[in-house]
Each structure stands twice: as C-alpha cells, then as structure tokens.
Amino acid sequence: MSDDDWREVLTDVNAHADYYKNNIITKIQERLQSYPEYEEWKQDNFNVNHKFTVFDETLVYLAVKNDCLVLVNVLLGIEGINVDAVNRHNGHTPLHLACANGSTGVVNLLLKREDIDVNAINEDGYTPLDLACKKDKAEVVTSLLKRKDINVNAGENEGIPLHWAIERSNVQVVNFLLKIQNLNVNAIDGFGNTPLKWAIMYKNIEIINSLLKREDIDINILDKNGSTLSHSVVKWGNTEIVKTLLKIKKISVNETDKDGLTLLHSAAQYGNVGISVLIAEGISVNAIDENGCTPLHYAAEDGHKEAIDILMAKGADPLLKNKDGKTPMDLDKNGYIKQFLEKKAIKNGIIAGCATAALSTAIAVTLFATGTVAVELMSIMIAAAIVTAVALAVGGITYSILKPSTKMDETKEAQNVNRDGNVLGDGRQ
C-alpha cells in the first residue's frame, strides 16, 4: 500500500471512528481486505500492534501520521496497545511524529497515557521535546512541559531542547524552558558550546538577555577549542551584542585566550566591526600575540577590508613585523592597507595644497588691496590664479612624499629591532 492508500483508508475509518469504537479493528479489516497487507495482518491474528509498511509502522503510528485524531483516541483505548512502538525508518515513536508535525491535539491525546515514554530517544538521539523545539512548535512544547516526568536536559552530549529553541530563535519557547528550575542552562553540545554561545552565534540579543537573567549562568566555560565566551562574542556577535556584554561586565577587553589573542585579535580575524567598540574601551590597537602578530596582521591576512580601515584609522601600524618578519602589508594580498594609505595621502596632499592656496591667495589679495602692490583688478585675479596653481603643485609634491613606498618596511626596520639590537624570532605568517 502506498501512503495515499493508507491515507484514504484511515481517513475513511476516522470519519466514523466514534460510531465503530467498539469494533474499530473489524472496520479497519474490512477496509484492508483488498490489499496484500490484510493477509499479513491476518497471519498475525490481527494484532493491534502489528507492524505494517516497509518501515514497521503500527496502526496508532499510521493514524498519527495521517492526523486522524478520532481514530487515535479510539485506538489508545484498546487494551494492550503499544504507544511507544518505534518505526524502522528513524526510530520515531508516535509521540515523536506528532511533536515533529506540530499536531497539538494528537500530542495531548498521547500525553494522557501515563505509561507513554515522553523522553524516548530516536535514532538521531532526539526526544519528542527536542523535535518540538527544532520544528518550532510552541504549543506542543507547552503541552510536553506539563508532564512532570519530562526531561528538559535530555541529550546533553549533542544539545538539549534549549539549544534547538535558540537555533530557531523562538523567544517564547526559550522563556518557557528558562522557567524550569532544573534546566541546565550551561549544558554543552558536541562541540562544547553552551546555549548562551548559540544565542551569540545566532545574534539574538533578546534571547541573550533572557539567558543572562538566570543566576546560574556560567560565562567562563571553554569550548573544545579553548575559546572563552568573550572571544565567541567578538567572533560571532554583532556590535550591539558586544556593547551589551561590555555594559553588564560579562566580558573583559583585557582577556586573552590560550594563544595570547586579545579580543581585538579575534574580532579582526573574523572581520567583526565591533572592534571599534573594543578600541573605545581602551584596548591597544597594536597589541601583539605570542607570535608577534597585531590585530592588523589578522585582518590583513584574512582580507577583512572594513576591519583594516577601522584599525588603520585608529593608529594601527602596518609596518610592525611579527616573529616571522612579516608586516601586515606583507600579508595583505588584497592591497587594502595600500589603498587606505593612498587615499589618506591623497587627502592629505589635497588638504595641504588647498591650505597653501588659500593662504597664498589671502596674502596676495591683502597686498594688492592695501596698495602694497599697485595693480589693476585683473592683475590681482591673475596673480591669485598663479599662486593657486603653485599651491596645487605643492599639494601634488606633498602627495608624492606621503604616498606609500614599496620599501616602507625598510624605513621601519628599526621599529622591529629590540634594545639589544636583535631582530624578533619566528611567528605567524
């Protein structure tokens, strides 16, 4: 039988299930007589828990699958029915399926059975509550949480329901879960990530604020890479999140990770423009890690133009060498630093030229106007034009002087030699 055949049969029986509740199995038999499944079921003595289809699905599972609410209710009243029978496809119980489908009515019927396993785990390690959270079914979650035997911390090795609710950015479900006192708000997934880190990765400031209201929240848990929450914030969070956690003192700008990276290093490496917030908090723009690399080294190597522009504007040195003798400019394959410096040089040249022009013109006009130099008006205009042209030439010369040289690293060699005259050793390339 195809899925459509089962749907037709069960929908028809469901329409009259209340009327046939005392002989529902007989009515299902009658509807199946024209199908091969009937003979197989007959050989099993019409067992109410007989497994049909290639996926070993029972009658109650098939009724749930086709959202036959009345039929489900009647079947649950049959003595000996197995409400926890699993299929062979993914290990789902009827409750798993109802939760994944968001069939609140069916879920409520199943939950009336005290013997039902509300914490059953399917082949993927998910409970019915996990699936309800993953599928964004708030009403189903509410029903499940009414059961006193529900385990809100099930699946801690891969992620608990709270993780999945955060993944869907369902604030309502998150708040439902956070009201449960025995909820492990610091549970980690398979990569050592807490629910708070998930909220940061998904950039949901509302959920972050809800999590931080829990007194038992732990912000010092390291993930499997040894990264702290603070570094996760600057890697994955946006500027608003960085500001929020700095404001409530949940992260420290002076914190370093196991590799000596400051928050500014991490922010630059991931191109997070929240770096301007960190700089405003007083973190050194030229801080070096254990390899002698500054934040600009990381931003340059990973090609984050906006981060480069911010760091350069705040005074980052593009010629500081790391322990491998590499400057940020050496690592800048996209030429973003050079572009920044050229724009700055052009701007400075124009400003210098315009300033000179304005000053020279003002002097000339003053001289002519006071009679120090007696000429006609036309002569004044010609003189002013000449002075302006000369001034713009000065601006061009200024640009040439300020324009980045291909040998900038040579002019800055002394910056990378220590007081004993020794050049720094190996580091990040």
Coordinates of N, CA and C in Angstrom, one line a residue, residues 158-350:
E158 N 24.8 16.2 22.8 CA 24.7 16.8 21.5 C 23.9 18.1 21.5
G159 N 23.3 18.4 22.6 CA 22.5 19.6 22.6 C 21.1 19.3 23.3
I160 N 20.7 20.2 24.1 CA 19.4 19.9 24.8 C 18.3 20.8 24.1
P161 N 17.0 20.6 24.5 CA 16.0 21.3 23.8 C 16.2 22.9 23.8
L162 N 16.9 23.4 24.8 CA 17.2 24.8 24.9 C 18.0 25.2 23.7
H163 N 19.0 24.4 23.3 CA 19.8 24.7 22.2 C 19.0 24.8 20.9
W164 N 18.1 23.9 20.7 CA 17.3 23.8 19.5 C 16.3 25.0 19.4
A165 N 15.8 25.4 20.6 CA 14.9 26.6 20.6 C 15.6 27.8 20.2
I166 N 16.9 27.9 20.7 CA 17.7 29.1 20.3 C 18.0 29.1 18.8
E167 N 18.3 27.9 18.3 CA 18.6 27.7 16.9 C 17.4 28.3 16.0
R168 N 16.2 28.1 16.5 CA 15.0 28.6 15.8 C 14.7 30.0 16.2
S169 N 15.5 30.6 17.1 CA 15.2 32.0 17.6 C 13.8 32.2 18.1
N170 N 13.3 31.1 18.7 CA 12.0 31.1 19.3 C 12.0 31.6 20.7
V171 N 11.9 32.9 20.9 CA 12.0 33.6 22.2 C 10.9 33.0 23.2
Q172 N 9.7 32.7 22.7 CA 8.7 32.2 23.5 C 9.0 30.9 24.1
V173 N 9.5 30.0 23.3 CA 9.9 28.6 23.8 C 11.1 28.7 24.7
V174 N 12.1 29.5 24.4 CA 13.2 29.7 25.3 C 12.8 30.2 26.7
N175 N 11.9 31.1 26.7 CA 11.4 31.6 28.0 C 10.6 30.6 28.8
F176 N 9.9 29.7 28.0 CA 9.1 28.6 28.7 C 10.2 27.7 29.4
L177 N 11.2 27.4 28.7 CA 12.2 26.4 29.2 C 13.0 27.1 30.4
L178 N 13.3 28.4 30.3 CA 14.1 29.0 31.3 C 13.3 29.1 32.6
K179 N 12.0 28.9 32.6 CA 11.2 29.0 33.8 C 11.4 27.7 34.7
I180 N 11.9 26.7 34.0 CA 12.1 25.4 34.7 C 13.4 25.4 35.5
Q181 N 13.2 25.2 36.8 CA 14.4 25.4 37.7 C 15.5 24.4 37.5
N182 N 15.2 23.2 37.2 CA 16.2 22.2 37.0 C 16.8 22.1 35.6
L183 N 16.5 23.1 34.8 CA 17.1 23.2 33.4 C 18.6 23.5 33.6
N184 N 19.4 22.8 32.8 CA 20.8 23.0 32.8 C 21.1 24.1 31.8
V185 N 21.1 25.3 32.3 CA 21.3 26.5 31.3 C 22.7 26.5 30.8
N186 N 23.6 25.7 31.4 CA 25.0 25.7 30.9 C 25.4 24.4 30.2
A187 N 24.3 23.7 29.7 CA 24.6 22.4 29.0 C 25.4 22.7 27.7
I188 N 26.3 21.7 27.4 CA 27.1 21.9 26.2 C 26.7 20.9 25.1
D189 N 26.9 21.3 23.9 CA 26.6 20.4 22.8 C 27.9 19.6 22.5
G190 N 27.9 18.9 21.3 CA 29.0 18.1 21.0 C 30.3 18.8 20.8
F191 N 30.3 20.2 20.6 CA 31.5 21.0 20.4 C 31.8 21.8 21.6
G192 N 31.1 21.6 22.7 CA 31.4 22.3 23.9 C 30.7 23.7 24.0
N193 N 29.7 23.9 23.1 CA 29.0 25.2 23.1 C 27.8 25.2 24.0
T194 N 27.7 26.3 24.8 CA 26.6 26.4 25.7 C 25.4 27.1 25.0
P195 N 24.2 27.1 25.5 CA 23.1 27.8 24.9 C 23.4 29.3 24.7
L196 N 24.2 29.9 25.7 CA 24.5 31.3 25.5 C 25.4 31.5 24.3
K197 N 26.3 30.6 24.1 CA 27.1 30.8 22.9 C 26.3 30.6 21.6
W198 N 25.3 29.7 21.6 CA 24.5 29.6 20.5 C 23.7 30.9 20.2
A199 N 23.2 31.5 21.3 CA 22.5 32.7 21.1 C 23.3 33.8 20.5
I200 N 24.6 33.8 20.9 CA 25.6 34.8 20.4 C 25.8 34.5 18.9
M201 N 26.0 33.2 18.5 CA 26.2 32.8 17.1 C 25.0 33.2 16.2
Y202 N 23.8 33.0 16.8 CA 22.6 33.4 16.0 C 22.2 34.8 16.2
K203 N 23.1 35.6 17.0 CA 22.9 37.1 17.1 C 21.5 37.5 17.6
N204 N 21.0 36.7 18.6 CA 19.7 37.1 19.1 C 19.8 37.8 20.4
I205 N 19.8 39.1 20.5 CA 20.1 39.8 21.7 C 19.0 39.6 22.7
E206 N 17.7 39.4 22.3 CA 16.6 39.2 23.2 C 16.8 37.9 24.0
I207 N 17.2 36.8 23.3 CA 17.5 35.6 24.0 C 18.7 35.7 24.9
I208 N 19.7 36.4 24.4 CA 20.9 36.6 25.2 C 20.5 37.3 26.6
N209 N 19.7 38.3 26.5 CA 19.3 39.0 27.7 C 18.5 38.0 28.6
S210 N 17.6 37.2 28.0 CA 16.9 36.2 28.8 C 17.8 35.2 29.5
L211 N 18.8 34.7 28.8 CA 19.7 33.8 29.4 C 20.5 34.4 30.5
L212 N 20.9 35.7 30.4 CA 21.8 36.3 31.4 C 21.0 36.6 32.6
K213 N 19.7 36.5 32.6 CA 18.9 36.8 33.8 C 18.9 35.6 34.8
R214 N 19.4 34.4 34.2 CA 19.5 33.2 35.1 C 20.7 33.4 36.0
E215 N 20.5 33.3 37.3 CA 21.6 33.4 38.2 C 22.7 32.4 38.1
D216 N 22.3 31.2 37.5 CA 23.2 30.1 37.4 C 24.0 30.1 36.1
I217 N 23.8 31.1 35.3 CA 24.5 31.1 34.0 C 26.0 31.3 34.2
D218 N 26.8 30.5 33.5 CA 28.3 30.5 33.7 C 28.9 30.9 32.4
I219 N 29.6 32.1 32.4 CA 30.2 32.7 31.2 C 31.6 32.3 31.0
N220 N 32.2 31.4 31.9 CA 33.6 31.1 31.9 C 33.8 29.7 31.3
I221 N 32.8 29.1 30.7 CA 33.0 27.7 30.2 C 33.8 27.8 28.8
L222 N 34.8 27.0 28.7 CA 35.6 27.0 27.5 C 35.0 25.9 26.5
D223 N 35.0 26.2 25.2 CA 34.6 25.2 24.2 C 35.7 24.3 23.9
K224 N 35.6 23.4 23.0 CA 36.6 22.4 22.7 C 37.9 23.0 22.1
N225 N 37.8 24.2 21.6 CA 38.9 24.9 21.0 C 39.6 25.8 22.1
G226 N 39.1 25.7 23.3 CA 39.7 26.5 24.4 C 39.3 28.0 24.3
S227 N 38.3 28.3 23.5 CA 37.8 29.7 23.4 C 36.8 30.0 24.5
T228 N 36.9 31.2 25.0 CA 36.0 31.7 26.1 C 34.8 32.3 25.4
L229 N 33.8 32.6 26.3 CA 32.6 33.3 25.8 C 33.0 34.7 25.2
S230 N 33.9 35.4 25.8 CA 34.3 36.7 25.3 C 34.8 36.6 23.9
H231 N 35.6 35.7 23.6 CA 36.1 35.5 22.2 C 35.0 35.1 21.3
S232 N 34.1 34.3 21.8 CA 33.0 33.9 20.9 C 32.1 35.2 20.6
V233 N 32.0 36.1 21.5 CA 31.2 37.3 21.3 C 31.8 38.1 20.1
V234 N 33.1 38.3 20.2 CA 33.8 39.2 19.1 C 33.9 38.4 17.8
K235 N 33.9 37.1 17.8 CA 33.9 36.3 16.6 C 32.6 36.3 15.9
W236 N 31.5 36.0 16.7 CA 30.2 35.8 16.1 C 29.2 36.9 16.4
G237 N 29.4 37.6 17.4 CA 28.4 38.6 17.8 C 28.5 39.8 17.0
N238 N 27.4 40.6 17.0 CA 27.4 41.9 16.3 C 27.8 43.0 17.3
T239 N 27.9 44.2 16.8 CA 28.3 45.3 17.7 C 27.4 45.5 18.8
E240 N 26.1 45.3 18.6 CA 25.1 45.5 19.7 C 25.3 44.5 20.8
I241 N 25.7 43.3 20.5 CA 25.9 42.2 21.5 C 27.2 42.5 22.2
V242 N 28.2 43.0 21.5 CA 29.5 43.3 22.2 C 29.2 44.5 23.2
K243 N 28.5 45.5 22.8 CA 28.2 46.6 23.7 C 27.4 46.1 24.9
T244 N 26.4 45.2 24.7 CA 25.6 44.8 25.8 C 26.4 44.0 26.8
L245 N 27.2 43.1 26.4 CA 28.0 42.3 27.3 C 29.1 43.1 28.0
L246 N 29.6 44.1 27.3 CA 30.6 45.0 27.9 C 29.9 45.9 29.0
K247 N 28.7 46.3 28.7 CA 28.0 47.2 29.6 C 27.7 46.5 30.9
I248 N 27.3 45.2 30.9 CA 27.0 44.5 32.1 C 28.2 43.7 32.7
K249 N 29.4 44.0 32.1 CA 30.6 43.5 32.6 C 30.7 42.0 32.5
K250 N 30.1 41.4 31.5 CA 30.1 40.0 31.3 C 31.4 39.6 30.5
I251 N 32.0 40.5 29.9 CA 33.3 40.2 29.2 C 34.3 41.3 29.5
S252 N 35.6 40.9 29.5 CA 36.6 41.9 29.8 C 37.5 42.1 28.5
V253 N 37.7 43.4 28.2 CA 38.5 43.7 27.0 C 40.0 43.2 27.1
N254 N 40.4 43.0 28.3 CA 41.8 42.6 28.5 C 42.1 41.1 28.5
E255 N 41.0 40.4 28.3 CA 41.1 38.9 28.3 C 41.9 38.4 27.1
T256 N 42.7 37.4 27.3 CA 43.4 36.7 26.2 C 43.1 35.2 26.3
D257 N 43.2 34.6 25.1 CA 42.9 33.1 25.1 C 44.3 32.4 25.2
K258 N 44.2 31.0 25.0 CA 45.4 30.2 25.2 C 46.5 30.5 24.3
D259 N 46.2 31.2 23.2 CA 47.3 31.6 22.2 C 47.7 33.1 22.4
G260 N 47.3 33.7 23.4 CA 47.6 35.1 23.7 C 46.9 36.1 22.9
L261 N 45.8 35.6 22.2 CA 45.0 36.6 21.4 C 44.1 37.4 22.3
T262 N 44.1 38.7 22.1 CA 43.2 39.6 22.8 C 41.9 39.5 22.0
L263 N 40.8 40.2 22.6 CA 39.5 40.2 21.9 C 39.7 40.9 20.6
L264 N 40.5 41.9 20.6 CA 40.7 42.7 19.3 C 41.3 41.8 18.2
H265 N 42.2 40.9 18.6 CA 42.8 40.0 17.6 C 41.7 39.1 17.0
S266 N 40.8 38.6 17.9 CA 39.8 37.7 17.4 C 38.8 38.5 16.6
A267 N 38.4 39.7 17.0 CA 37.5 40.5 16.2 C 38.0 40.8 14.8
A268 N 39.3 41.1 14.8 CA 40.0 41.4 13.5 C 40.0 40.2 12.6
Q269 N 40.3 39.1 13.2 CA 40.5 37.8 12.4 C 39.2 37.4 11.8
Y270 N 38.0 37.7 12.4 CA 36.7 37.4 11.9 C 36.0 38.5 11.2
G271 N 36.7 39.7 11.1 CA 36.1 40.8 10.4 C 34.9 41.4 11.1
N272 N 34.9 41.3 12.5 CA 33.8 41.9 13.2 C 34.0 43.3 13.4
V273 N 33.1 44.2 12.9 CA 33.3 45.6 13.0 C 33.0 46.1 14.4
G274 N 32.7 45.2 15.3 CA 32.5 45.6 16.7 C 33.9 45.9 17.3
I275 N 35.0 45.8 16.5 CA 36.3 46.2 17.0 C 36.4 47.6 17.4
S276 N 35.6 48.5 16.8 CA 35.6 49.9 17.1 C 35.1 50.1 18.6
V277 N 34.2 49.2 19.0 CA 33.7 49.3 20.4 C 34.8 48.9 21.3
L278 N 35.6 47.8 21.0 CA 36.7 47.4 21.8 C 37.8 48.4 21.9
I279 N 38.1 49.1 20.8 CA 39.1 50.1 20.8 C 38.7 51.3 21.7
A280 N 37.4 51.6 21.7 CA 36.8 52.7 22.5 C 37.0 52.3 24.0
E281 N 37.0 51.0 24.3 CA 37.2 50.6 25.7 C 38.6 50.6 26.2
G282 N 39.5 51.0 25.3 CA 40.9 51.2 25.7 C 41.9 50.1 25.4
I283 N 41.4 49.1 24.6 CA 42.3 48.0 24.2 C 43.3 48.5 23.2
S284 N 44.6 48.0 23.3 CA 45.7 48.5 22.5 C 45.5 48.0 21.0
V285 N 45.5 49.0 20.1 CA 45.3 48.6 18.7 C 46.5 47.9 18.1
N286 N 47.7 48.0 18.8 CA 48.9 47.3 18.3 C 49.3 46.2 19.2
A287 N 48.4 45.7 20.0 CA 48.7 44.6 20.9 C 49.2 43.4 20.1
I288 N 50.2 42.7 20.6 CA 50.8 41.5 19.9 C 50.5 40.2 20.7
D289 N 50.3 39.1 19.9 CA 50.1 37.8 20.5 C 51.4 37.1 20.6
E290 N 51.4 35.8 21.0 CA 52.6 35.1 21.2 C 53.5 35.0 20.0
N291 N 52.9 35.2 18.8 CA 53.7 35.1 17.6 C 54.1 36.5 17.1
G292 N 53.8 37.5 17.9 CA 54.2 38.9 17.5 C 53.2 39.5 16.5
C293 N 52.1 38.9 16.4 CA 51.1 39.5 15.4 C 50.1 40.5 16.1
T294 N 49.9 41.6 15.4 CA 48.9 42.5 15.9 C 47.5 42.2 15.3
P295 N 46.5 42.8 15.8 CA 45.2 42.6 15.1 C 45.2 42.9 13.6
L296 N 46.0 43.9 13.2 CA 46.1 44.2 11.8 C 46.6 43.1 11.0
H297 N 47.6 42.3 11.5 CA 48.1 41.2 10.9 C 47.0 40.2 10.5
Y298 N 46.1 40.0 11.5 CA 45.0 39.0 11.3 C 44.0 39.6 10.2
A299 N 43.6 40.8 10.4 CA 42.6 41.4 9.5 C 43.2 41.4 8.0
A300 N 44.5 41.7 7.9 CA 45.1 41.8 6.6 C 45.2 40.4 5.9
E301 N 45.6 39.4 6.7 CA 45.8 38.1 6.2 C 44.5 37.4 5.8
D302 N 43.4 37.7 6.5 CA 42.1 37.2 6.2 C 41.2 38.1 5.3
G303 N 41.8 39.2 4.9 CA 41.1 40.1 3.9 C 39.9 40.8 4.3
H304 N 39.9 41.3 5.6 CA 38.7 42.0 6.1 C 38.9 43.5 5.9
K305 N 38.4 44.0 4.8 CA 38.7 45.4 4.5 C 38.1 46.4 5.5
E306 N 36.9 46.2 6.0 CA 36.3 47.2 6.9 C 37.1 47.2 8.2
A307 N 37.5 46.0 8.7 CA 38.3 45.9 9.9 C 39.6 46.6 9.7
I308 N 40.2 46.4 8.5 CA 41.5 47.1 8.2 C 41.4 48.6 8.3
D309 N 40.3 49.1 7.7 CA 40.1 50.5 7.6 C 39.9 51.1 9.0
I310 N 39.2 50.4 9.9 CA 38.9 50.9 11.3 C 40.2 50.9 12.0
L311 N 41.0 49.8 11.9 CA 42.3 49.6 12.7 C 43.3 50.7 12.2
M312 N 43.4 50.9 10.9 CA 44.3 51.9 10.4 C 43.9 53.3 10.8
A313 N 42.6 53.6 10.8 CA 42.1 54.9 11.2 C 42.4 55.1 12.7
K314 N 42.5 54.0 13.5 CA 42.7 54.2 14.9 C 44.2 54.1 15.3
G315 N 45.1 54.1 14.2 CA 46.5 54.2 14.5 C 47.3 52.9 14.4
A316 N 46.7 51.8 13.9 CA 47.4 50.5 13.7 C 48.6 50.7 12.8
D317 N 49.7 50.1 13.2 CA 51.0 50.2 12.4 C 51.1 49.1 11.4
P318 N 51.0 49.5 10.1 CA 51.1 48.4 9.0 C 52.5 47.9 8.8
L319 N 53.5 48.4 9.5 CA 54.9 48.0 9.3 C 55.5 47.3 10.5
L320 N 54.7 46.9 11.5 CA 55.2 46.2 12.6 C 55.4 44.7 12.1
K321 N 56.6 44.2 12.4 CA 56.9 42.8 12.0 C 56.5 41.8 13.1
N322 N 56.0 40.6 12.7 CA 55.8 39.6 13.6 C 57.1 38.7 13.8
K323 N 57.0 37.6 14.4 CA 58.2 36.9 14.7 C 58.8 36.2 13.4
D324 N 58.0 36.2 12.4 CA 58.5 35.7 11.1 C 59.0 36.8 10.2
G325 N 59.0 38.0 10.7 CA 59.4 39.2 10.0 C 58.4 39.7 9.0
K326 N 57.2 39.3 9.1 CA 56.1 39.7 8.2 C 55.3 40.9 8.8
T327 N 55.1 41.9 8.0 CA 54.3 43.0 8.4 C 52.9 42.8 7.9
P328 N 51.9 43.5 8.4 CA 50.5 43.4 7.9 C 50.5 43.7 6.4
M329 N 51.3 44.6 5.9 CA 51.3 44.9 4.5 C 51.8 43.7 3.7
D330 N 52.7 42.9 4.3 CA 53.2 41.7 3.6 C 52.1 40.7 3.4
L331 N 51.2 40.6 4.4 CA 50.1 39.6 4.5 C 48.9 40.1 3.7
D332 N 48.9 41.4 3.4 CA 47.7 42.0 2.8 C 47.7 41.7 1.3
K333 N 47.2 40.5 0.9 CA 47.2 40.1 -0.5 C 46.2 41.0 -1.4
N334 N 45.2 41.5 -0.7 CA 44.2 42.3 -1.5 C 44.6 43.8 -1.6
G335 N 45.7 44.2 -0.9 CA 46.1 45.5 -1.0 C 45.3 46.6 -0.4
Y336 N 44.5 46.1 0.6 CA 43.6 47.1 1.3 C 44.3 48.1 2.1
I337 N 45.4 47.7 2.7 CA 46.2 48.7 3.5 C 46.8 49.8 2.6
K338 N 47.3 49.3 1.5 CA 47.9 50.3 0.5 C 46.8 51.2 0.0
Q339 N 45.6 50.7 -0.3 CA 44.5 51.5 -0.7 C 44.2 52.6 0.4
F340 N 44.2 52.2 1.6 CA 43.9 53.1 2.7 C 44.9 54.2 2.8
L341 N 46.2 53.8 2.7 CA 47.3 54.8 2.8 C 47.3 55.7 1.6
E342 N 47.0 55.2 0.4 CA 46.9 56.1 -0.8 C 45.8 57.1 -0.7
K343 N 44.6 56.7 -0.2 CA 43.5 57.6 0.0 C 43.9 58.7 1.0
K344 N 44.6 58.2 2.1 CA 45.0 59.1 3.1 C 46.0 60.1 2.6
A345 N 46.9 59.6 1.8 CA 48.0 60.5 1.2 C 47.4 61.5 0.3
I346 N 46.4 61.1 -0.6 CA 45.7 62.0 -1.5 C 45.0 63.1 -0.7
K347 N 44.3 62.6 0.3 CA 43.5 63.5 1.1 C 44.4 64.6 1.8
N348 N 45.5 64.1 2.3 CA 46.5 65.0 3.0 C 47.1 65.9 2.0
G349 N 47.4 65.4 0.8 CA 48.0 66.3 -0.3 C 47.1 67.4 -0.7
I350 N 45.8 67.0 -0.9 CA 44.8 68.0 -1.3 C 44.6 69.0 -0.2

